[in-house]
PDB file of C-alpha atoms and ligand atoms in Angstrom:
ATOM      1  CA  MET A   1     190.861  27.182-102.594  1.00 61.00           C
ATOM      2  CA  THR A   2     192.559  28.680-105.364  1.00 77.00           C
ATOM      3  CA  GLY A   3     193.376  27.321-108.981  1.00 88.00           C
ATOM      4  CA  PRO A   4     191.201  24.672-110.800  1.00 95.00           C
ATOM      5  CA  ARG A   5     189.849  21.400-109.171  1.00 98.00           C
ATOM      6  CA  VAL A   6     191.966  18.350-110.004  1.00 98.00           C
ATOM      7  CA  ALA A   7     190.548  15.572-111.335  1.00 98.00           C
ATOM      8  CA  LEU A   8     192.130  11.867-111.465  1.00 98.00           C
ATOM      9  CA  VAL A   9     190.756   9.561-114.064  1.00 98.00           C
ATOM     10  CA  THR A  10     192.002   5.950-113.954  1.00 98.00           C
ATOM     11  CA  GLY A  11     192.161   4.437-117.514  1.00 98.00           C
ATOM     12  CA  GLY A  12     191.604   7.557-118.709  1.00 98.00           C
ATOM     13  CA  ALA A  13     193.735   7.216-122.069  1.00 98.00           C
ATOM     14  CA  ARG A  14     190.667   5.479-124.109  1.00 98.00           C
ATOM     15  CA  GLY A  15     187.176   4.356-123.728  1.00 98.00           C
ATOM     16  CA  LEU A  16     184.980   6.325-121.245  1.00 98.00           C
ATOM     17  CA  GLY A  17     188.030   7.530-119.473  1.00 98.00           C
ATOM     18  CA  ALA A  18     189.117   9.439-122.550  1.00 98.00           C
ATOM     19  CA  GLU A  19     185.812  10.772-123.066  1.00 98.00           C
ATOM     20  CA  ILE A  20     185.389  11.536-119.107  1.00 98.00           C
ATOM     21  CA  GLY A  21     188.586  13.466-118.995  1.00 98.00           C
ATOM     22  CA  ARG A  22     187.450  15.407-122.013  1.00 98.00           C
ATOM     23  CA  GLN A  23     184.260  16.648-120.458  1.00 98.00           C
ATOM     24  CA  LEU A  24     185.927  17.178-117.121  1.00 98.00           C
ATOM     25  CA  ALA A  25     188.625  19.441-118.812  1.00 98.00           C
ATOM     26  CA  GLN A  26     185.965  21.207-120.956  1.00 97.00           C
ATOM     27  CA  ARG A  27     184.506  22.248-117.557  1.00 97.00           C
ATOM     28  CA  GLY A  28     187.357  23.681-116.032  1.00 97.00           C
ATOM     29  CA  LEU A  29     188.984  20.721-114.151  1.00 98.00           C
ATOM     30  CA  ARG A  30     192.710  19.879-114.298  1.00 98.00           C
ATOM     31  CA  VAL A  31     192.926  16.529-115.411  1.00 98.00           C
ATOM     32  CA  LEU A  32     195.609  13.930-114.786  1.00 98.00           C
ATOM     33  CA  VAL A  33     195.122  11.105-117.371  1.00 98.00           C
ATOM     34  CA  SER A  34     196.251   7.938-116.499  1.00 98.00           C
ATOM     35  CA  ALA A  35     197.046   4.603-118.411  1.00 98.00           C
ATOM     36  CA  ARG A  36     199.256   1.640-117.543  1.00 98.00           C
ATOM     37  CA  ASN A  37     201.530   2.712-120.490  1.00 98.00           C
ATOM     38  CA  ALA A  38     203.221   5.734-119.857  1.00 98.00           C
ATOM     39  CA  GLU A  39     202.937   6.716-123.773  1.00 98.00           C
ATOM     40  CA  ASP A  40     199.465   5.943-124.138  1.00 98.00           C
ATOM     41  CA  ALA A  41     198.669   8.574-121.044  1.00 98.00           C
ATOM     42  CA  LYS A  42     201.016  11.265-122.355  1.00 98.00           C
ATOM     43  CA  ARG A  43     199.277  10.788-125.660  1.00 98.00           C
ATOM     44  CA  ALA A  44     196.049  11.129-124.132  1.00 98.00           C
ATOM     45  CA  ALA A  45     197.039  14.108-122.241  1.00 98.00           C
ATOM     46  CA  ASP A  46     198.181  15.809-125.028  1.00 98.00           C
ATOM     47  CA  ARG A  47     195.060  15.450-126.694  1.00 96.00           C
ATOM     48  CA  LEU A  48     193.473  17.252-123.655  1.00 96.00           C
ATOM     49  CA  GLY A  49     195.521  20.102-123.798  1.00 94.00           C
ATOM     50  CA  PRO A  50     198.291  21.519-121.900  1.00 94.00           C
ATOM     51  CA  ASP A  51     196.812  21.806-118.632  1.00 95.00           C
ATOM     52  CA  ALA A  52     196.099  17.973-118.578  1.00 97.00           C
ATOM     53  CA  LEU A  53     198.940  15.645-117.049  1.00 98.00           C
ATOM     54  CA  PRO A  54     199.861  12.090-117.813  1.00 98.00           C
ATOM     55  CA  LEU A  55     200.331   9.480-115.177  1.00 98.00           C
ATOM     56  CA  THR A  56     201.387   6.212-115.184  1.00 98.00           C
ATOM     57  CA  LEU A  57     198.704   3.871-113.110  1.00 98.00           C
ATOM     58  CA  ASP A  58     198.171   0.206-113.073  1.00 98.00           C
ATOM     59  CA  VAL A  59     195.394  -0.328-110.334  1.00 98.00           C
ATOM     60  CA  THR A  60     196.291  -3.690-109.714  1.00 98.00           C
ATOM     61  CA  SER A  61     199.325  -2.702-108.278  1.00 98.00           C
ATOM     62  CA  PRO A  62     199.567  -1.387-104.939  1.00 98.00           C
ATOM     63  CA  ARG A  63     203.214   0.302-105.878  1.00 98.00           C
ATOM     64  CA  SER A  64     201.940   1.689-108.953  1.00 98.00           C
ATOM     65  CA  VAL A  65     199.044   3.281-106.763  1.00 98.00           C
ATOM     66  CA  GLU A  66     201.075   4.904-104.540  1.00 98.00           C
ATOM     67  CA  ALA A  67     203.702   6.341-106.686  1.00 98.00           C
ATOM     68  CA  ALA A  68     200.783   7.752-109.353  1.00 98.00           C
ATOM     69  CA  VAL A  69     199.219   9.080-106.206  1.00 98.00           C
ATOM     70  CA  LEU A  70     202.188  10.442-104.763  1.00 98.00           C
ATOM     71  CA  ARG A  71     203.648  11.894-108.264  1.00 98.00           C
ATOM     72  CA  ALA A  72     199.857  13.650-108.452  1.00 98.00           C
ATOM     73  CA  LEU A  73     200.289  15.613-105.400  1.00 98.00           C
ATOM     74  CA  GLY A  74     203.842  16.223-106.280  1.00 97.00           C
ATOM     75  CA  MET A  75     202.482  17.923-109.460  1.00 96.00           C
ATOM     76  CA  THR A  76     199.355  19.345-108.131  1.00 97.00           C
ATOM     77  CA  GLY A  77     199.537  19.556-104.916  1.00 96.00           C
ATOM     78  CA  ARG A  78     195.944  17.957-104.488  1.00 96.00           C
ATOM     79  CA  VAL A  79     193.469  15.629-105.988  1.00 98.00           C
ATOM     80  CA  ASP A  80     189.941  17.025-105.894  1.00 98.00           C
ATOM     81  CA  VAL A  81     188.187  14.413-107.615  1.00 98.00           C
ATOM     82  CA  LEU A  82     188.866  10.666-108.242  1.00 98.00           C
ATOM     83  CA  VAL A  83     186.816   8.580-111.164  1.00 99.00           C
ATOM     84  CA  ASN A  84     187.536   4.877-110.736  1.00 99.00           C
ATOM     85  CA  ASN A  85     186.755   4.108-114.384  1.00 98.00           C
ATOM     86  CA  ALA A  86     189.568   1.500-115.327  1.00 98.00           C
ATOM     87  CA  GLY A  87     187.802  -1.957-115.514  1.00 98.00           C
ATOM     88  CA  ILE A  88     188.143  -5.198-117.541  1.00 98.00           C
ATOM     89  CA  GLY A  89     185.222  -7.542-118.991  1.00 98.00           C
ATOM     90  CA  ILE A  90     186.976 -10.760-119.678  1.00 98.00           C
ATOM     91  CA  ASP A  91     184.445 -13.402-118.470  1.00 97.00           C
ATOM     92  CA  GLY A  92     182.601 -13.631-121.783  1.00 95.00           C
ATOM     93  CA  GLY A  93     180.825 -17.158-121.931  1.00 95.00           C
ATOM     94  CA  GLN A  94     181.718 -17.902-118.106  1.00 96.00           C
ATOM     95  CA  ARG A  95     178.587 -19.149-115.989  1.00 96.00           C
ATOM     96  CA  ALA A  96     178.820 -19.146-112.210  1.00 96.00           C
ATOM     97  CA  VAL A  97     179.113 -23.046-112.086  1.00 97.00           C
ATOM     98  CA  GLY A  98     182.459 -24.277-113.651  1.00 97.00           C
ATOM     99  CA  VAL A  99     184.053 -20.773-113.652  1.00 97.00           C
ATOM    100  CA  ASP A 100     187.450 -20.147-114.345  1.00 98.00           C
ATOM    101  CA  TYR A 101     188.513 -18.540-110.819  1.00 98.00           C
ATOM    102  CA  ARG A 102     191.727 -17.202-112.344  1.00 98.00           C
ATOM    103  CA  ILE A 103     189.426 -14.891-114.292  1.00 98.00           C
ATOM    104  CA  VAL A 104     187.270 -14.232-111.112  1.00 98.00           C
ATOM    105  CA  ARG A 105     190.423 -12.880-109.266  1.00 98.00           C
ATOM    106  CA  GLU A 106     191.645 -10.603-112.213  1.00 98.00           C
ATOM    107  CA  THR A 107     188.237  -9.215-112.524  1.00 98.00           C
ATOM    108  CA  LEU A 108     188.003  -8.788-108.801  1.00 98.00           C
ATOM    109  CA  GLU A 109     191.675  -7.277-108.755  1.00 98.00           C
ATOM    110  CA  THR A 110     190.784  -4.636-111.367  1.00 98.00           C
ATOM    111  CA  ASN A 111     187.550  -3.976-110.681  1.00 98.00           C
ATOM    112  CA  LEU A 112     187.001  -4.149-107.341  1.00 98.00           C
ATOM    113  CA  LEU A 113     190.205  -3.791-105.657  1.00 98.00           C
ATOM    114  CA  GLY A 114     191.649  -1.409-108.001  1.00 98.00           C
ATOM    115  CA  ALA A 115     188.957   1.144-107.312  1.00 98.00           C
ATOM    116  CA  TRP A 116     189.416   0.583-103.877  1.00 98.00           C
ATOM    117  CA  ARG A 117     192.964   0.889-103.697  1.00 98.00           C
ATOM    118  CA  VAL A 118     193.026   4.450-105.378  1.00 98.00           C
ATOM    119  CA  ALA A 119     190.302   5.840-103.413  1.00 98.00           C
ATOM    120  CA  ASP A 120     192.095   4.875-100.057  1.00 98.00           C
ATOM    121  CA  ALA A 121     195.122   6.560-101.067  1.00 98.00           C
ATOM    122  CA  VAL A 122     193.456   9.965-102.103  1.00 98.00           C
ATOM    123  CA  ILE A 123     190.598  10.092 -99.410  1.00 98.00           C
ATOM    124  CA  PRO A 124     193.106  11.210 -96.604  1.00 98.00           C
ATOM    125  CA  HIS A 125     193.743  14.366 -98.564  1.00 98.00           C
ATOM    126  CA  MET A 126     190.484  14.768 -99.645  1.00 98.00           C
ATOM    127  CA  VAL A 127     189.557  14.730 -95.950  1.00 98.00           C
ATOM    128  CA  THR A 128     192.131  16.973 -95.520  1.00 98.00           C
ATOM    129  CA  ALA A 129     190.776  19.211 -97.770  1.00 97.00           C
ATOM    130  CA  GLY A 130     187.419  19.028 -96.968  1.00 97.00           C
ATOM    131  CA  TYR A 131     186.179  18.309-100.326  1.00 98.00           C
ATOM    132  CA  GLY A 132     185.967  15.257-102.618  1.00 98.00           C
ATOM    133  CA  ARG A 133     183.954  13.815-105.384  1.00 98.00           C
ATOM    134  CA  ILE A 134     184.598   9.969-106.026  1.00 99.00           C
ATOM    135  CA  VAL A 135     182.758   8.414-108.887  1.00 99.00           C
ATOM    136  CA  ASN A 136     183.128   4.768-109.492  1.00 98.00           C
ATOM    137  CA  LEU A 137     181.853   3.144-112.648  1.00 98.00           C
ATOM    138  CA  ALA A 138     179.467   0.804-111.981  1.00 97.00           C
ATOM    139  CA  SER A 139     177.476  -1.242-114.339  1.00 96.00           C
ATOM    140  CA  ASN A 140     173.517  -2.473-114.870  1.00 93.00           C
ATOM    141  CA  LEU A 141     174.987  -5.656-114.867  1.00 94.00           C
ATOM    142  CA  GLY A 142     175.596  -5.037-110.968  1.00 95.00           C
ATOM    143  CA  SER A 143     172.752  -4.263-110.064  1.00 93.00           C
ATOM    144  CA  LEU A 144     171.143  -6.852-108.172  1.00 93.00           C
ATOM    145  CA  SER A 145     167.455  -5.988-108.587  1.00 91.00           C
ATOM    146  CA  LEU A 146     168.332  -6.457-112.409  1.00 87.00           C
ATOM    147  CA  MET A 147     170.301  -9.496-111.913  1.00 88.00           C
ATOM    148  CA  THR A 148     167.937 -12.038-113.112  1.00 87.00           C
ATOM    149  CA  ARG A 149     170.531 -13.781-115.877  1.00 84.00           C
ATOM    150  CA  GLY A 150     173.794 -15.288-115.344  1.00 88.00           C
ATOM    151  CA  GLU A 151     176.157 -14.455-117.717  1.00 93.00           C
ATOM    152  CA  GLN A 152     179.172 -12.768-117.152  1.00 96.00           C
ATOM    153  CA  PRO A 153     179.272 -14.006-113.378  1.00 97.00           C
ATOM    154  CA  ALA A 154     182.766 -12.433-112.417  1.00 98.00           C
ATOM    155  CA  TYR A 155     181.891  -8.950-114.036  1.00 98.00           C
ATOM    156  CA  ARG A 156     178.416  -8.520-112.237  1.00 97.00           C
ATOM    157  CA  VAL A 157     180.154  -9.775-108.569  1.00 98.00           C
ATOM    158  CA  SER A 158     182.598  -6.958-109.408  1.00 98.00           C
ATOM    159  CA  LYS A 159     180.275  -4.335-110.148  1.00 98.00           C
ATOM    160  CA  ALA A 160     177.744  -5.546-107.474  1.00 97.00           C
ATOM    161  CA  ALA A 161     180.897  -5.142-105.063  1.00 98.00           C
ATOM    162  CA  LEU A 162     181.918  -1.930-106.244  1.00 98.00           C
ATOM    163  CA  SER A 163     178.316  -0.692-105.128  1.00 97.00           C
ATOM    164  CA  ALA A 164     178.628  -2.020-101.989  1.00 97.00           C
ATOM    165  CA  LEU A 165     182.161  -0.102-101.830  1.00 98.00           C
ATOM    166  CA  THR A 166     180.375   2.953-102.481  1.00 98.00           C
ATOM    167  CA  ARG A 167     177.883   2.828 -99.880  1.00 98.00           C
ATOM    168  CA  ILE A 168     180.478   1.853 -97.565  1.00 98.00           C
ATOM    169  CA  LEU A 169     182.979   4.715 -98.610  1.00 98.00           C
ATOM    170  CA  ALA A 170     179.762   7.361 -98.380  1.00 98.00           C
ATOM    171  CA  ALA A 171     178.796   6.199 -94.735  1.00 98.00           C
ATOM    172  CA  ASP A 172     182.176   6.344 -93.405  1.00 98.00           C
ATOM    173  CA  LEU A 173     182.806   9.697 -95.126  1.00 98.00           C
ATOM    174  CA  ASP A 174     179.584  11.176 -94.237  1.00 97.00           C
ATOM    175  CA  GLY A 175     180.365  15.355 -93.239  1.00 97.00           C
ATOM    176  CA  THR A 176     183.730  15.589 -94.430  1.00 98.00           C
ATOM    177  CA  GLY A 177     182.715  16.928 -97.799  1.00 98.00           C
ATOM    178  CA  VAL A 178     183.844  13.918 -99.922  1.00 98.00           C
ATOM    179  CA  LEU A 179     181.001  12.362-101.527  1.00 98.00           C
ATOM    180  CA  VAL A 180     180.994   9.239-103.249  1.00 98.00           C
ATOM    181  CA  ASN A 181     178.841   7.692-105.850  1.00 98.00           C
ATOM    182  CA  ALA A 182     178.563   5.044-108.803  1.00 98.00           C
ATOM    183  CA  ALA A 183     177.519   5.646-111.820  1.00 98.00           C
ATOM    184  CA  SER A 184     176.394   3.471-114.809  1.00 97.00           C
ATOM    185  CA  PRO A 185     176.946   4.774-117.966  1.00 98.00           C
ATOM    186  CA  GLY A 186     174.712   2.123-120.131  1.00 97.00           C
ATOM    187  CA  TRP A 187     175.864  -0.052-122.731  1.00 97.00           C
ATOM    188  CA  VAL A 188     178.572   1.839-124.266  1.00 98.00           C
ATOM    189  CA  ARG A 189     180.389   1.650-127.912  1.00 98.00           C
ATOM    190  CA  THR A 190     184.012   0.991-126.516  1.00 98.00           C
ATOM    191  CA  THR A 191     186.119  -1.838-126.818  1.00 98.00           C
ATOM    192  CA  MET A 192     184.654  -3.189-123.888  1.00 97.00           C
ATOM    193  CA  GLY A 193     181.120  -2.432-125.269  1.00 97.00           C
ATOM    194  CA  GLY A 194     181.637  -3.399-128.761  1.00 97.00           C
ATOM    195  CA  PRO A 195     180.711  -1.458-132.022  1.00 98.00           C
ATOM    196  CA  GLU A 196     176.906  -2.708-131.696  1.00 98.00           C
ATOM    197  CA  ALA A 197     176.139  -0.992-128.034  1.00 98.00           C
ATOM    198  CA  PRO A 198     173.716   1.772-128.397  1.00 98.00           C
ATOM    199  CA  ARG A 199     175.231   4.662-126.719  1.00 98.00           C
ATOM    200  CA  SER A 200     178.172   7.038-127.329  1.00 98.00           C
ATOM    201  CA  VAL A 201     180.707   7.591-125.080  1.00 98.00           C
ATOM    202  CA  GLU A 202     179.373  11.324-124.667  1.00 98.00           C
ATOM    203  CA  GLN A 203     176.344   9.623-123.715  1.00 98.00           C
ATOM    204  CA  GLY A 204     178.011   6.987-121.153  1.00 98.00           C
ATOM    205  CA  ALA A 205     180.194   9.966-119.745  1.00 98.00           C
ATOM    206  CA  ASP A 206     177.597  12.198-118.791  1.00 98.00           C
ATOM    207  CA  THR A 207     176.525  10.668-115.663  1.00 98.00           C
ATOM    208  CA  PRO A 208     180.012  10.333-114.159  1.00 98.00           C
ATOM    209  CA  VAL A 209     181.235  13.626-115.276  1.00 98.00           C
ATOM    210  CA  TRP A 210     177.752  15.058-113.324  1.00 98.00           C
ATOM    211  CA  LEU A 211     178.657  13.421-110.264  1.00 98.00           C
ATOM    212  CA  ALA A 212     182.226  14.478-110.557  1.00 98.00           C
ATOM    213  CA  THR A 213     181.187  18.131-110.373  1.00 98.00           C
ATOM    214  CA  LEU A 214     178.458  17.947-107.732  1.00 98.00           C
ATOM    215  CA  PRO A 215     178.582  21.688-106.628  1.00 97.00           C
ATOM    216  CA  ASP A 216     179.628  22.706-103.127  1.00 95.00           C
ATOM    217  CA  GLY A 217     177.530  21.959-100.564  1.00 94.00           C
ATOM    218  CA  ASP A 218     175.886  19.304-102.376  1.00 96.00           C
ATOM    219  CA  LYS A 219     174.586  16.290-100.296  1.00 96.00           C
ATOM    220  CA  THR A 220     174.501  13.396-102.736  1.00 98.00           C
ATOM    221  CA  THR A 221     176.339  10.366-101.558  1.00 98.00           C
ATOM    222  CA  GLY A 222     176.107   6.564-101.453  1.00 98.00           C
ATOM    223  CA  GLY A 223     173.887   6.754-104.414  1.00 97.00           C
ATOM    224  CA  LEU A 224     173.794   4.570-107.884  1.00 97.00           C
ATOM    225  CA  PHE A 225     172.537   6.569-110.777  1.00 97.00           C
ATOM    226  CA  HIS A 226     172.291   6.139-114.441  1.00 96.00           C
ATOM    227  CA  GLU A 227     170.934   9.208-116.712  1.00 97.00           C
ATOM    228  CA  ARG A 228     171.373  11.224-113.689  1.00 98.00           C
ATOM    229  CA  ARG A 229     168.727   9.062-112.453  1.00 97.00           C
ATOM    230  CA  ALA A 230     168.844   6.599-109.465  1.00 96.00           C
ATOM    231  CA  LEU A 231     169.105   3.408-110.498  1.00 93.00           C
ATOM    232  CA  PRO A 232     167.620   0.577-107.932  1.00 90.00           C
ATOM    233  CA  TRP A 233     170.798  -1.500-106.254  1.00 91.00           C
TER     234      TRP A 233
HETATM  235  N1  LIG B 301     181.361   0.032-122.276  1.00 83.33           N
HETATM  236  C1  LIG B 301     180.524  -0.259-121.464  1.00 83.33           C
HETATM  237  O1  LIG B 301     179.095  -0.721-122.038  1.00 83.33           O
HETATM  238  C2  LIG B 301     180.313  -0.388-120.389  1.00 83.33           C
HETATM  239  C3  LIG B 301     179.013  -0.301-119.453  1.00 83.33           C
HETATM  240  C4  LIG B 301     179.004  -0.185-118.016  1.00 83.33           C
HETATM  241  C5  LIG B 301     180.021  -0.127-117.540  1.00 83.33           C
HETATM  242  N2  LIG B 301     181.041   0.109-118.040  1.00 83.33           N
HETATM  243  C6  LIG B 301     182.443   0.298-116.966  1.00 83.33           C
HETATM  244  O2  LIG B 301     183.229   1.783-117.852  1.00 83.33           O
HETATM  245  C7  LIG B 301     184.591   1.433-117.076  1.00 83.33           C
HETATM  246  C8  LIG B 301     185.140   1.922-118.549  1.00 83.33           C
HETATM  247  O3  LIG B 301     184.882   0.872-119.304  1.00 83.33           O
HETATM  248  P1  LIG B 301     185.507   0.997-121.188  1.00 83.33           P
HETATM  249  O4  LIG B 301     184.047   0.633-121.665  1.00 83.33           O
HETATM  250  O5  LIG B 301     185.980   2.678-121.621  1.00 83.33           O
HETATM  251  O6  LIG B 301     186.309   0.185-121.364  1.00 83.33           O
HETATM  252  P2  LIG B 301     187.646  -0.347-122.234  1.00 83.33           P
HETATM  253  O7  LIG B 301     187.212   0.757-123.928  1.00 83.33           O
HETATM  254  O8  LIG B 301     187.526  -1.477-122.389  1.00 83.33           O
HETATM  255  O9  LIG B 301     188.331   0.723-121.376  1.00 83.33           O
HETATM  256  C9  LIG B 301     189.026   0.131-120.286  1.00 83.33           C
HETATM  257  C10 LIG B 301     190.094   0.739-119.477  1.00 83.33           C
HETATM  258  O10 LIG B 301     190.211   0.295-118.294  1.00 83.33           O
HETATM  259  C11 LIG B 301     191.940   0.662-118.127  1.00 83.33           C
HETATM  260  N3  LIG B 301     192.202  -0.603-117.369  1.00 83.33           N
HETATM  261  C12 LIG B 301     192.080  -1.845-117.137  1.00 83.33           C
HETATM  262  N4  LIG B 301     192.621  -2.258-116.742  1.00 83.33           N
HETATM  263  C13 LIG B 301     193.421  -1.721-116.011  1.00 83.33           C
HETATM  264  C14 LIG B 301     194.550  -1.770-114.924  1.00 83.33           C
HETATM  265  N5  LIG B 301     194.845  -2.648-114.199  1.00 83.33           N
HETATM  266  N6  LIG B 301     194.888  -0.516-114.329  1.00 83.33           N
HETATM  267  C15 LIG B 301     194.829   0.813-115.077  1.00 83.33           C
HETATM  268  N7  LIG B 301     193.368   0.927-116.164  1.00 83.33           N
HETATM  269  C16 LIG B 301     193.027  -0.049-116.287  1.00 83.33           C
HETATM  270  C17 LIG B 301     192.174   0.873-119.600  1.00 83.33           C
HETATM  271  O11 LIG B 301     193.703   1.104-119.805  1.00 83.33           O
HETATM  272  P3  LIG B 301     194.746   0.909-120.040  1.00 83.33           P
HETATM  273  O12 LIG B 301     194.720   2.297-121.653  1.00 83.33           O
HETATM  274  O13 LIG B 301     195.829   1.284-119.374  1.00 83.33           O
HETATM  275  O14 LIG B 301     194.588  -0.454-121.095  1.00 83.33           O
HETATM  276  C18 LIG B 301     191.388   1.478-120.066  1.00 83.33           C
HETATM  277  O15 LIG B 301     191.393   2.899-120.274  1.00 83.33           O
HETATM  278  C19 LIG B 301     184.627   0.310-116.686  1.00 83.33           C
HETATM  279  O16 LIG B 301     184.601   0.247-115.494  1.00 83.33           O
HETATM  280  C20 LIG B 301     183.832  -0.860-116.876  1.00 83.33           C
HETATM  281  O17 LIG B 301     183.261  -1.682-116.735  1.00 83.33           O
HETATM  282  C21 LIG B 301     181.483   0.216-119.137  1.00 83.33           C
END
């Protein structure tokens, strides 16, 4: 392999995604900064420096995902790292009983199917290359063993399902050189986390970036991590 590794970060123009991109660029990776809005993606890529490339990507749209991955491959020839960061939390105040199913669908469409779609689009290229790192942004709210409260049912279910997808993909890709892990950033000060969250984006991005840059020969796969330590499923 010659040249820097290429990392695609979904929802990479703001919040945790922007910080994950910044830390990956700092480690020498070429970052594909994606946002739904082309101008947002370009501004965020410009902030990262001349090596970063903007990408328009809406993870809920199969056509957008297909076009973005084709464009990414056209620009860089490969995608070595995928950080499935794009996510929404829109079910504040909801309970499982009497839930608004439009909110459940929208949440699953982005947090689960969105991540699944992008992974599906890049994995064949990673397998051909014999190298890949996929990191899914999970949440303590999606940990089954910590699920002793009922708020945000759609978000919790979406993140628990994303953890399941992490295990399934890791098992399927065993021995291919593609490692798939989930990272819980903790409660972080972003638009989603709000200003009262105790953790900075720098702290929240640390574990996803660690998993995205696991060295050659590392066998860590199919795990859920918080602060670089295993978190109970
Ligand atoms: N903040 C926390 O406390 C916390 C805790 C646990 C897990 N997480 C997870 O960490 C990830 C990032 O969260 P955050 O706190 O940075 O959230 P945020 O500030 O609300 O940012 C959300 C990001 O997701 C992107 N996004 C939303 N819908 C999308 C779609 N359909 N297609 C593509 N991108 C889409 C947004 O992109 P646009 O710029 O295009 O809008 C934005 O970059 C999420 O998966 C979240 O669930 C966050």
